[in-house]
Each structure stands twice: as structure tokens, then as C-alpha cells.
């Protein structure tokens, strides 16, 4: 099978996009672990998410300054920016909060499986409609099988979580992560479109994280009014705050890769790197590995191979 891409281009460009996506997946798992640890250390999931957005925005602005693109970036924003460039950033708020709340309960690997299952379902729907792509990508048997495999992985992960000390709290976390992952596809597709229009994935990152920060700030304000932020404490361990800067790498990489892979293939390529790193983090952390986690990881890995694996001389079928 030759990997189908939404835009014609050399095979090396597709391969590079896949490598970038897989690397961003590994970074995404590390970000989820850091945000989860930050929430458990005293900030709670909402404040941890807000701090993550602040860190991402600051890191993105630093990237713009280091590239000496501040003036050109402002020119692009003044001349071309539309409200939806910022609004797509709201699509990442549910998954950031769900990760911060869910990782301490179920571990990075199970949290990753649940969020990816949501992205898989939404990615299939968005690609079939051509959202963020020059043309729709039809639902082939191979792509459908990959989607089913990802959902099976979700079921194994969620049911396995119900047997842990977290009990049904783990199930609720899994559902929240699934929904958050599905909504996240809107940001990936939107950022891909902005990157296509501007020729610069950093601009897409800047606008989406700004919109996301506004959204999570509103959530924080409401939580404060309702007393949900009582007892919040900021831990002194500086490395727990690195989740935000890592988010810049993830968003820039996704904005670049989605233009060459499509939303669905991007999702399943990201999960390759994401699951490897997630398993390593759980092995090295306090959660450890359960057989359900291993099975769920293997099934999601199969979904990746179904879509991304190539057969020499074959025509595009995904």
C-alpha cells in the first residue's frame, strides 16, 4: 500500500511528515505525564491546563522571535487572520484538561489509547468530508479496519481501568479522554488549513494557542467563582511546568504533518510515537503495566500499520 496523501509530492516529504508526526506523539505523551504530575502536585487539572497554555504561548512567541519573523507574522495576522484561526484552539481545551485529570488515574498509556480512539473516529469523519484537505479521502476497507481496531483498543483500555483501584473513576476519565480526542481533530484540521494558507505552521500554532488560552482562562474564571480553585497550590519543581513549551512542538509538528498525511493518517502516525513513549513512562513511573494496557497498545499499533504500511508498487488505497 502506498500512503495516500492529500497533496501530491515526493515520497520523502511524506516520510518526513510521518517521522515528524511520530516524534510529536512521543512528546505528547511526555506533555501529558508532566501536566498530570503538575495537577496531582497541587494545581488541579484546570489550573494545570491553564499553565500549560501559558507555557505553550510563551514558547511559541520565543520561536517567532528567534526566527526573526515577528514583523512578518504580525503582517500576516493583520492582513489575513480570521476569527476561526483562533477559535480552533478551543478544540484542544477538553483534551488538555482531561489529560491532566486522567493520567494520574489511569497512566499515560491508557490515557493515550482513549484519546487516540476519539481522534480516530473524528479523523475518519473529517477526512471523508475533506475538512482541512484539498479533496476528501474516501473510507476504504483498510481505513475502516484501522478505525475499528482503535475502538477495540479503547474498549480494552477502559474495561481494564475499571478493574483498578480507580474503579469507575477510570472509566469516566476514559470517556472524557475519548471525547477530548475527538474534539482535538478540529484543531488539527484547522491548524493544517491555516498552515496551508500562510505557509508557516508557527502562525497556526500562535493563533490556536491564543484561542485556547482564552478558552481555558474562561474555564478558570468560572471555576474560581464556583469555588473550584480553593486549595490550589503551585509546586516548586520547575520541570513540572515544561508541558506548555512541549505543546509548542506538538502543535507545530501537527500543523506541518497534517498537510501531507490528512487528519486520520496523522492521528494514527502520532499514536505510534505516543504509545511507545507512554508505555515507557508507565514502566518507569508508579502506574506500571497491566495486560490490558499491553493489549490495547498492540491493537492501536495494528491500526497504525493498517493505514501507514506500504506495499512496493501498490497504488494508493488509504
mmCIF file of N, CA, C and O in Angstrom, residues 42-135:
data_model
loop_
_atom_site.group_PDB
_atom_site.id
_atom_site.type_symbol
_atom_site.label_atom_id
_atom_site.label_comp_id
_atom_site.label_asym_id
_atom_site.label_seq_id
_atom_site.Cartn_x
_atom_site.Cartn_y
_atom_site.Cartn_z
ATOM 1 N N UNK A 42 -0.788 19.601 43.176
ATOM 2 C CA UNK A 42 -1.492 20.638 43.915
ATOM 3 C C UNK A 42 -2.251 21.655 43.097
ATOM 4 O O UNK A 42 -3.080 22.384 43.644
ATOM 5 N N UNK A 43 -2.028 21.720 41.784
ATOM 6 C CA UNK A 43 -2.715 22.735 40.992
ATOM 7 C C UNK A 43 -4.124 22.316 40.601
ATOM 8 O O UNK A 43 -4.988 23.163 40.354
ATOM 9 N N UNK A 44 -4.359 21.002 40.506
ATOM 10 C CA UNK A 44 -5.628 20.530 39.961
ATOM 11 C C UNK A 44 -5.586 20.570 38.443
ATOM 12 O O UNK A 44 -4.747 21.269 37.857
ATOM 13 N N UNK A 45 -6.476 19.842 37.749
ATOM 14 C CA UNK A 45 -6.405 19.736 36.289
ATOM 15 C C UNK A 45 -6.664 21.040 35.547
ATOM 16 O O UNK A 45 -6.054 21.289 34.503
ATOM 17 N N UNK A 46 -7.561 21.893 36.049
ATOM 18 C CA UNK A 46 -7.894 23.123 35.324
ATOM 19 C C UNK A 46 -6.726 24.097 35.346
ATOM 20 O O UNK A 46 -6.334 24.654 34.308
ATOM 21 N N UNK A 47 -6.154 24.324 36.506
ATOM 22 C CA UNK A 47 -5.010 25.240 36.600
ATOM 23 C C UNK A 47 -3.797 24.660 35.881
ATOM 24 O O UNK A 47 -3.027 25.387 35.241
ATOM 25 N N UNK A 48 -3.612 23.341 35.957
ATOM 26 C CA UNK A 48 -2.512 22.704 35.231
ATOM 27 C C UNK A 48 -2.661 22.944 33.728
ATOM 28 O O UNK A 48 -1.673 23.227 33.028
ATOM 29 N N UNK A 49 -3.894 22.843 33.230
ATOM 30 C CA UNK A 49 -4.138 23.099 31.811
ATOM 31 C C UNK A 49 -3.853 24.559 31.469
ATOM 32 O O UNK A 49 -3.258 24.864 30.431
ATOM 33 N N UNK A 50 -4.272 25.491 32.352
ATOM 34 C CA UNK A 50 -4.026 26.913 32.102
ATOM 35 C C UNK A 50 -2.530 27.209 32.052
ATOM 36 O O UNK A 50 -2.051 27.916 31.166
ATOM 37 N N UNK A 51 -1.776 26.653 32.979
ATOM 38 C CA UNK A 51 -0.331 26.847 32.992
ATOM 39 C C UNK A 51 0.317 26.255 31.744
ATOM 40 O O UNK A 51 1.282 26.806 31.206
ATOM 41 N N UNK A 52 -0.227 25.148 31.271
ATOM 42 C CA UNK A 52 0.293 24.530 30.052
ATOM 43 C C UNK A 52 0.100 25.441 28.855
ATOM 44 O O UNK A 52 1.009 25.609 28.030
ATOM 45 N N UNK A 53 -1.084 26.069 28.759
ATOM 46 C CA UNK A 53 -1.332 27.002 27.649
ATOM 47 C C UNK A 53 -0.437 28.225 27.732
ATOM 48 O O UNK A 53 0.076 28.702 26.705
ATOM 49 N N UNK A 54 -0.229 28.738 28.936
ATOM 50 C CA UNK A 54 0.652 29.898 29.092
ATOM 51 C C UNK A 54 2.067 29.543 28.623
ATOM 52 O O UNK A 54 2.708 30.304 27.894
ATOM 53 N N UNK A 55 2.543 28.379 29.037
ATOM 54 C CA UNK A 55 3.872 27.947 28.619
ATOM 55 C C UNK A 55 3.981 27.757 27.122
ATOM 56 O O UNK A 55 4.994 28.106 26.503
ATOM 57 N N UNK A 56 2.929 27.196 26.520
ATOM 58 C CA UNK A 56 2.930 26.996 25.067
ATOM 59 C C UNK A 56 2.975 28.327 24.324
ATOM 60 O O UNK A 56 3.718 28.494 23.356
ATOM 61 N N UNK A 57 2.165 29.296 24.783
ATOM 62 C CA UNK A 57 2.141 30.604 24.130
ATOM 63 C C UNK A 57 3.493 31.298 24.243
ATOM 64 O O UNK A 57 4.010 31.840 23.255
ATOM 65 N N UNK A 58 4.089 31.280 25.432
ATOM 66 C CA UNK A 58 5.389 31.927 25.620
ATOM 67 C C UNK A 58 6.453 31.268 24.752
ATOM 68 O O UNK A 58 7.294 31.954 24.143
ATOM 69 N N UNK A 59 6.432 29.938 24.683
ATOM 70 C CA UNK A 59 7.414 29.230 23.861
ATOM 71 C C UNK A 59 7.218 29.536 22.379
ATOM 72 O O UNK A 59 8.186 29.681 21.625
ATOM 73 N N UNK A 60 5.962 29.661 21.941
ATOM 74 C CA UNK A 60 5.689 29.964 20.536
ATOM 75 C C UNK A 60 6.155 31.370 20.184
ATOM 76 O O UNK A 60 6.751 31.590 19.114
ATOM 77 N N UNK A 61 5.895 32.330 21.069
ATOM 78 C CA UNK A 61 6.379 33.697 20.836
ATOM 79 C C UNK A 61 7.902 33.712 20.760
ATOM 80 O O UNK A 61 8.498 34.402 19.923
ATOM 81 N N UNK A 62 8.545 32.930 21.623
ATOM 82 C CA UNK A 62 10.018 32.854 21.591
ATOM 83 C C UNK A 62 10.509 32.297 20.260
ATOM 84 O O UNK A 62 11.501 32.783 19.697
ATOM 85 N N UNK A 63 9.805 31.284 19.737
ATOM 86 C CA UNK A 63 10.174 30.723 18.429
ATOM 87 C C UNK A 63 10.073 31.791 17.342
ATOM 88 O O UNK A 63 10.953 31.915 16.482
ATOM 89 N N UNK A 64 8.989 32.569 17.370
ATOM 90 C CA UNK A 64 8.816 33.641 16.388
ATOM 91 C C UNK A 64 9.963 34.644 16.480
ATOM 92 O O UNK A 64 10.521 35.074 15.458
ATOM 93 N N UNK A 65 10.352 35.016 17.685
ATOM 94 C CA UNK A 65 11.428 35.998 17.873
ATOM 95 C C UNK A 65 12.778 35.442 17.437
ATOM 96 O O UNK A 65 13.574 36.141 16.795
ATOM 97 N N UNK A 66 13.052 34.188 17.770
ATOM 98 C CA UNK A 66 14.322 33.571 17.387
ATOM 99 C C UNK A 66 14.445 33.472 15.873
ATOM 100 O O UNK A 66 15.538 33.655 15.312
ATOM 101 N N UNK A 67 13.331 33.207 15.200
ATOM 102 C CA UNK A 67 13.344 33.127 13.736
ATOM 103 C C UNK A 67 13.369 34.506 13.078
ATOM 104 O O UNK A 67 13.445 34.605 11.869
ATOM 105 N N UNK A 68 13.273 35.559 13.891
ATOM 106 C CA UNK A 68 13.225 36.938 13.384
ATOM 107 C C UNK A 68 12.064 37.130 12.416
ATOM 108 O O UNK A 68 12.194 37.763 11.361
ATOM 109 N N UNK A 69 10.911 36.577 12.825
ATOM 110 C CA UNK A 69 9.726 36.649 11.975
ATOM 111 C C UNK A 69 8.616 37.445 12.641
ATOM 112 O O UNK A 69 7.452 37.336 12.243
ATOM 113 N N UNK A 70 8.958 38.232 13.671
ATOM 114 C CA UNK A 70 7.916 38.951 14.409
ATOM 115 C C UNK A 70 7.134 39.891 13.499
ATOM 116 O O UNK A 70 5.898 39.902 13.502
ATOM 117 N N UNK A 71 7.839 40.703 12.703
ATOM 118 C CA UNK A 71 7.152 41.674 11.849
ATOM 119 C C UNK A 71 6.326 40.980 10.775
ATOM 120 O O UNK A 71 5.167 41.353 10.530
ATOM 121 N N UNK A 72 6.909 39.962 10.125
ATOM 122 C CA UNK A 72 6.165 39.280 9.067
ATOM 123 C C UNK A 72 4.958 38.529 9.636
ATOM 124 O O UNK A 72 3.899 38.458 9.005
ATOM 125 N N UNK A 73 5.116 37.985 10.848
ATOM 126 C CA UNK A 73 3.991 37.288 11.470
ATOM 127 C C UNK A 73 2.857 38.254 11.780
ATOM 128 O O UNK A 73 1.682 37.969 11.525
ATOM 129 N N UNK A 74 3.197 39.420 12.310
ATOM 130 C CA UNK A 74 2.179 40.430 12.586
ATOM 131 C C UNK A 74 1.512 40.911 11.303
ATOM 132 O O UNK A 74 0.300 41.153 11.273
ATOM 133 N N UNK A 75 2.288 41.051 10.234
ATOM 134 C CA UNK A 75 1.718 41.459 8.945
ATOM 135 C C UNK A 75 0.701 40.437 8.445
ATOM 136 O O UNK A 75 -0.373 40.799 7.947
ATOM 137 N N UNK A 76 1.044 39.150 8.588
ATOM 138 C CA UNK A 76 0.122 38.087 8.158
ATOM 139 C C UNK A 76 -1.156 38.123 8.981
ATOM 140 O O UNK A 76 -2.266 38.009 8.449
ATOM 141 N N UNK A 77 -1.015 38.310 10.289
ATOM 142 C CA UNK A 77 -2.186 38.335 11.164
ATOM 143 C C UNK A 77 -3.084 39.527 10.850
ATOM 144 O O UNK A 77 -4.316 39.404 10.830
ATOM 145 N N UNK A 78 -2.479 40.689 10.614
ATOM 146 C CA UNK A 78 -3.282 41.875 10.307
ATOM 147 C C UNK A 78 -3.984 41.759 8.960
ATOM 148 O O UNK A 78 -5.125 42.196 8.797
ATOM 149 N N UNK A 79 -3.310 41.166 7.989
ATOM 150 C CA UNK A 79 -3.845 41.134 6.633
ATOM 151 C C UNK A 79 -4.818 39.980 6.386
ATOM 152 O O UNK A 79 -5.760 40.126 5.618
ATOM 153 N N UNK A 80 -4.570 38.839 7.043
ATOM 154 C CA UNK A 80 -5.303 37.638 6.646
ATOM 155 C C UNK A 80 -6.047 36.924 7.754
ATOM 156 O O UNK A 80 -6.946 36.121 7.468
ATOM 157 N N UNK A 81 -5.694 37.157 9.005
ATOM 158 C CA UNK A 81 -6.250 36.350 10.093
ATOM 159 C C UNK A 81 -7.764 36.474 10.176
ATOM 160 O O UNK A 81 -8.323 37.564 10.063
ATOM 161 N N UNK A 82 -8.409 35.339 10.359
ATOM 162 C CA UNK A 82 -9.858 35.291 10.540
ATOM 163 C C UNK A 82 -10.150 34.771 11.941
ATOM 164 O O UNK A 82 -9.295 34.150 12.582
ATOM 165 N N UNK A 83 -11.350 34.999 12.412
ATOM 166 C CA UNK A 83 -11.705 34.597 13.774
ATOM 167 C C UNK A 83 -11.524 33.112 13.987
ATOM 168 O O UNK A 83 -11.150 32.675 15.086
ATOM 169 N N UNK A 84 -11.757 32.298 12.963
ATOM 170 C CA UNK A 84 -11.693 30.855 13.166
ATOM 171 C C UNK A 84 -10.265 30.361 13.349
ATOM 172 O O UNK A 84 -10.048 29.266 13.877
ATOM 173 N N UNK A 85 -9.262 31.144 12.929
ATOM 174 C CA UNK A 85 -7.876 30.783 13.195
ATOM 175 C C UNK A 85 -7.650 30.634 14.699
ATOM 176 O O UNK A 85 -6.873 29.782 15.142
ATOM 177 N N UNK A 86 -8.298 31.490 15.483
ATOM 178 C CA UNK A 86 -8.164 31.457 16.936
ATOM 179 C C UNK A 86 -9.160 30.478 17.555
ATOM 180 O O UNK A 86 -8.846 29.806 18.546
ATOM 181 N N UNK A 87 -10.344 30.386 16.971
ATOM 182 C CA UNK A 87 -11.402 29.547 17.538
ATOM 183 C C UNK A 87 -11.037 28.074 17.535
ATOM 184 O O UNK A 87 -11.459 27.321 18.435
ATOM 185 N N UNK A 88 -10.260 27.623 16.552
ATOM 186 C CA UNK A 88 -9.902 26.201 16.518
ATOM 187 C C UNK A 88 -9.086 25.811 17.743
ATOM 188 O O UNK A 88 -9.049 24.627 18.127
ATOM 189 N N UNK A 89 -8.438 26.790 18.379
ATOM 190 C CA UNK A 89 -7.677 26.495 19.583
ATOM 191 C C UNK A 89 -8.541 26.010 20.729
ATOM 192 O O UNK A 89 -8.068 25.304 21.630
ATOM 193 N N UNK A 90 -9.826 26.368 20.713
ATOM 194 C CA UNK A 90 -10.741 25.900 21.757
ATOM 195 C C UNK A 90 -10.908 24.383 21.723
ATOM 196 O O UNK A 90 -11.259 23.773 22.733
ATOM 197 N N UNK A 91 -10.645 23.794 20.560
ATOM 198 C CA UNK A 91 -10.825 22.349 20.413
ATOM 199 C C UNK A 91 -9.803 21.539 21.215
ATOM 200 O O UNK A 91 -9.996 20.337 21.422
ATOM 201 N N UNK A 92 -8.731 22.179 21.642
ATOM 202 C CA UNK A 92 -7.724 21.449 22.410
ATOM 203 C C UNK A 92 -7.959 21.530 23.906
ATOM 204 O O UNK A 92 -7.323 20.790 24.678
ATOM 205 N N UNK A 93 -8.847 22.417 24.354
ATOM 206 C CA UNK A 93 -9.068 22.604 25.793
ATOM 207 C C UNK A 93 -9.559 21.318 26.463
ATOM 208 O O UNK A 93 -9.024 20.918 27.515
ATOM 209 N N UNK A 94 -10.567 20.603 25.920
ATOM 210 C CA UNK A 94 -11.041 19.393 26.611
ATOM 211 C C UNK A 94 -9.969 18.337 26.805
ATOM 212 O O UNK A 94 -9.886 17.725 27.881
ATOM 213 N N UNK A 95 -9.125 18.110 25.803
ATOM 214 C CA UNK A 95 -8.136 17.038 25.933
ATOM 215 C C UNK A 95 -7.026 17.423 26.905
ATOM 216 O O UNK A 95 -6.504 16.573 27.639
ATOM 217 N N UNK A 96 -6.643 18.705 26.950
ATOM 218 C CA UNK A 96 -5.591 19.121 27.886
ATOM 219 C C UNK A 96 -6.069 18.948 29.323
ATOM 220 O O UNK A 96 -5.345 18.440 30.190
ATOM 221 N N UNK A 97 -7.315 19.362 29.600
ATOM 222 C CA UNK A 97 -7.875 19.200 30.947
ATOM 223 C C UNK A 97 -8.057 17.716 31.265
ATOM 224 O O UNK A 97 -7.735 17.254 32.377
ATOM 225 N N UNK A 98 -8.570 16.934 30.301
ATOM 226 C CA UNK A 98 -8.808 15.511 30.535
ATOM 227 C C UNK A 98 -7.502 14.766 30.782
ATOM 228 O O UNK A 98 -7.438 13.856 31.617
ATOM 229 N N UNK A 99 -6.444 15.131 30.063
ATOM 230 C CA UNK A 99 -5.138 14.500 30.284
ATOM 231 C C UNK A 99 -4.608 14.814 31.678
ATOM 232 O O UNK A 99 -4.103 13.932 32.382
ATOM 233 N N UNK A 100 -4.715 16.063 32.078
ATOM 234 C CA UNK A 100 -4.221 16.456 33.401
ATOM 235 C C UNK A 100 -4.967 15.714 34.504
ATOM 236 O O UNK A 100 -4.382 15.339 35.528
ATOM 237 N N UNK A 101 -6.269 15.489 34.304
ATOM 238 C CA UNK A 101 -7.069 14.787 35.302
ATOM 239 C C UNK A 101 -6.943 13.273 35.185
ATOM 240 O O UNK A 101 -6.974 12.555 36.194
ATOM 241 N N UNK A 102 -6.807 12.765 33.961
ATOM 242 C CA UNK A 102 -6.861 11.328 33.738
ATOM 243 C C UNK A 102 -5.560 10.583 33.923
ATOM 244 O O UNK A 102 -5.559 9.431 34.378
ATOM 245 N N UNK A 103 -4.428 11.194 33.583
ATOM 246 C CA UNK A 103 -3.148 10.500 33.673
ATOM 247 C C UNK A 103 -2.846 9.997 35.083
ATOM 248 O O UNK A 103 -2.402 8.856 35.253
ATOM 249 N N UNK A 104 -3.071 10.802 36.137
ATOM 250 C CA UNK A 104 -2.806 10.260 37.478
ATOM 251 C C UNK A 104 -3.678 9.059 37.832
ATOM 252 O O UNK A 104 -3.302 8.245 38.675
ATOM 253 N N UNK A 105 -4.854 8.929 37.199
ATOM 254 C CA UNK A 105 -5.764 7.828 37.496
ATOM 255 C C UNK A 105 -5.427 6.559 36.728
ATOM 256 O O UNK A 105 -5.413 5.461 37.291
ATOM 257 N N UNK A 106 -5.171 6.698 35.422
ATOM 258 C CA UNK A 106 -5.051 5.513 34.566
ATOM 259 C C UNK A 106 -3.675 5.323 33.957
ATOM 260 O O UNK A 106 -3.412 4.297 33.331
ATOM 261 N N UNK A 107 -2.798 6.301 34.105
ATOM 262 C CA UNK A 107 -1.487 6.200 33.488
ATOM 263 C C UNK A 107 -1.464 6.799 32.096
ATOM 264 O O UNK A 107 -2.511 7.040 31.486
ATOM 265 N N UNK A 108 -0.264 7.034 31.584
ATOM 266 C CA UNK A 108 -0.117 7.701 30.293
ATOM 267 C C UNK A 108 -0.567 6.810 29.145
ATOM 268 O O UNK A 108 -1.202 7.264 28.196
ATOM 269 N N UNK A 109 -0.266 5.521 29.217
ATOM 270 C CA UNK A 109 -0.575 4.633 28.096
ATOM 271 C C UNK A 109 -2.084 4.505 27.890
ATOM 272 O O UNK A 109 -2.587 4.638 26.768
ATOM 273 N N UNK A 110 -2.835 4.236 28.949
ATOM 274 C CA UNK A 110 -4.289 4.087 28.819
ATOM 275 C C UNK A 110 -4.919 5.415 28.413
ATOM 276 O O UNK A 110 -5.831 5.459 27.573
ATOM 277 N N UNK A 111 -4.443 6.523 28.997
ATOM 278 C CA UNK A 111 -4.964 7.832 28.619
ATOM 279 C C UNK A 111 -4.737 8.097 27.139
ATOM 280 O O UNK A 111 -5.604 8.645 26.445
ATOM 281 N N UNK A 112 -3.589 7.683 26.635
ATOM 282 C CA UNK A 112 -3.269 7.881 25.216
ATOM 283 C C UNK A 112 -4.177 7.051 24.326
ATOM 284 O O UNK A 112 -4.666 7.522 23.300
ATOM 285 N N UNK A 113 -4.409 5.788 24.715
ATOM 286 C CA UNK A 113 -5.298 4.925 23.928
ATOM 287 C C UNK A 113 -6.691 5.537 23.823
ATOM 288 O O UNK A 113 -7.295 5.580 22.748
ATOM 289 N N UNK A 114 -7.212 6.019 24.950
ATOM 290 C CA UNK A 114 -8.567 6.571 24.958
ATOM 291 C C UNK A 114 -8.673 7.820 24.089
ATOM 292 O O UNK A 114 -9.625 7.980 23.315
ATOM 293 N N UNK A 115 -7.693 8.721 24.209
ATOM 294 C CA UNK A 115 -7.748 9.951 23.422
ATOM 295 C C UNK A 115 -7.573 9.671 21.942
ATOM 296 O O UNK A 115 -8.227 10.292 21.097
ATOM 297 N N UNK A 116 -6.725 8.712 21.610
ATOM 298 C CA UNK A 116 -6.493 8.384 20.197
ATOM 299 C C UNK A 116 -7.724 7.743 19.571
ATOM 300 O O UNK A 116 -8.024 7.972 18.392
ATOM 301 N N UNK A 117 -8.446 6.953 20.342
ATOM 302 C CA UNK A 117 -9.678 6.369 19.805
ATOM 303 C C UNK A 117 -10.655 7.465 19.399
ATOM 304 O O UNK A 117 -11.315 7.374 18.353
ATOM 305 N N UNK A 118 -10.763 8.497 20.223
ATOM 306 C CA UNK A 118 -11.623 9.621 19.857
ATOM 307 C C UNK A 118 -11.137 10.335 18.618
ATOM 308 O O UNK A 118 -11.930 10.705 17.740
ATOM 309 N N UNK A 119 -9.825 10.529 18.519
ATOM 310 C CA UNK A 119 -9.268 11.168 17.326
ATOM 311 C C UNK A 119 -9.496 10.321 16.085
ATOM 312 O O UNK A 119 -9.699 10.848 14.984
ATOM 313 N N UNK A 120 -9.453 8.999 16.251
ATOM 314 C CA UNK A 120 -9.643 8.100 15.115
ATOM 315 C C UNK A 120 -11.035 8.244 14.512
ATOM 316 O O UNK A 120 -11.193 8.401 13.298
ATOM 317 N N UNK A 121 -12.036 8.201 15.359
ATOM 318 C CA UNK A 121 -13.418 8.317 14.883
ATOM 319 C C UNK A 121 -13.640 9.669 14.213
ATOM 320 O O UNK A 121 -14.195 9.761 13.111
ATOM 321 N N UNK A 122 -13.198 10.732 14.872
ATOM 322 C CA UNK A 122 -13.387 12.067 14.308
ATOM 323 C C UNK A 122 -12.544 12.258 13.049
ATOM 324 O O UNK A 122 -12.985 12.899 12.090
ATOM 325 N N UNK A 123 -11.338 11.695 13.036
ATOM 326 C CA UNK A 123 -10.478 11.834 11.866
ATOM 327 C C UNK A 123 -11.071 11.191 10.626
ATOM 328 O O UNK A 123 -10.970 11.734 9.519
ATOM 329 N N UNK A 124 -11.683 10.030 10.797
ATOM 330 C CA UNK A 124 -12.350 9.380 9.667
ATOM 331 C C UNK A 124 -13.445 10.268 9.089
ATOM 332 O O UNK A 124 -13.566 10.428 7.870
ATOM 333 N N UNK A 125 -14.243 10.845 9.975
ATOM 334 C CA UNK A 125 -15.349 11.682 9.526
ATOM 335 C C UNK A 125 -14.845 12.948 8.834
ATOM 336 O O UNK A 125 -15.365 13.347 7.781
ATOM 337 N N UNK A 126 -13.828 13.588 9.406
ATOM 338 C CA UNK A 126 -13.305 14.829 8.826
ATOM 339 C C UNK A 126 -12.645 14.582 7.475
ATOM 340 O O UNK A 126 -12.819 15.350 6.531
ATOM 341 N N UNK A 127 -11.867 13.496 7.373
ATOM 342 C CA UNK A 127 -11.207 13.197 6.105
ATOM 343 C C UNK A 127 -12.219 12.863 5.016
ATOM 344 O O UNK A 127 -12.057 13.228 3.849
ATOM 345 N N UNK A 128 -13.281 12.142 5.386
ATOM 346 C CA UNK A 128 -14.300 11.775 4.399
ATOM 347 C C UNK A 128 -14.995 13.017 3.844
ATOM 348 O O UNK A 128 -15.447 13.027 2.692
ATOM 349 N N UNK A 129 -15.061 14.069 4.656
ATOM 350 C CA UNK A 129 -15.675 15.325 4.216
ATOM 351 C C UNK A 129 -14.663 16.299 3.629
ATOM 352 O O UNK A 129 -15.040 17.387 3.177
ATOM 353 N N UNK A 130 -13.389 15.928 3.662
ATOM 354 C CA UNK A 130 -12.354 16.785 3.101
ATOM 355 C C UNK A 130 -12.003 17.981 3.949
ATOM 356 O O UNK A 130 -11.424 18.953 3.454
ATOM 357 N N UNK A 131 -12.315 17.932 5.254
ATOM 358 C CA UNK A 131 -12.022 19.061 6.132
ATOM 359 C C UNK A 131 -10.511 19.180 6.313
ATOM 360 O O UNK A 131 -9.851 18.238 6.741
ATOM 361 N N UNK A 132 -9.960 20.345 5.971
ATOM 362 C CA UNK A 132 -8.531 20.573 6.096
ATOM 363 C C UNK A 132 -7.712 19.982 4.961
ATOM 364 O O UNK A 132 -6.497 20.049 4.977
ATOM 365 N N UNK A 133 -8.382 19.380 3.965
ATOM 366 C CA UNK A 133 -7.694 18.733 2.860
ATOM 367 C C UNK A 133 -8.150 19.330 1.531
ATOM 368 O O UNK A 133 -9.266 19.841 1.423
ATOM 369 N N UNK A 134 -7.309 19.239 0.499
ATOM 370 C CA UNK A 134 -7.734 19.707 -0.821
ATOM 371 C C UNK A 134 -8.906 18.908 -1.384
ATOM 372 O O UNK A 134 -9.716 19.434 -2.137
ATOM 373 N N UNK A 135 -8.991 17.609 -1.026
ATOM 374 C CA UNK A 135 -10.079 16.755 -1.522
ATOM 375 C C UNK A 135 -10.387 15.709 -0.463
ATOM 376 O O UNK A 135 -9.508 15.312 0.301
#
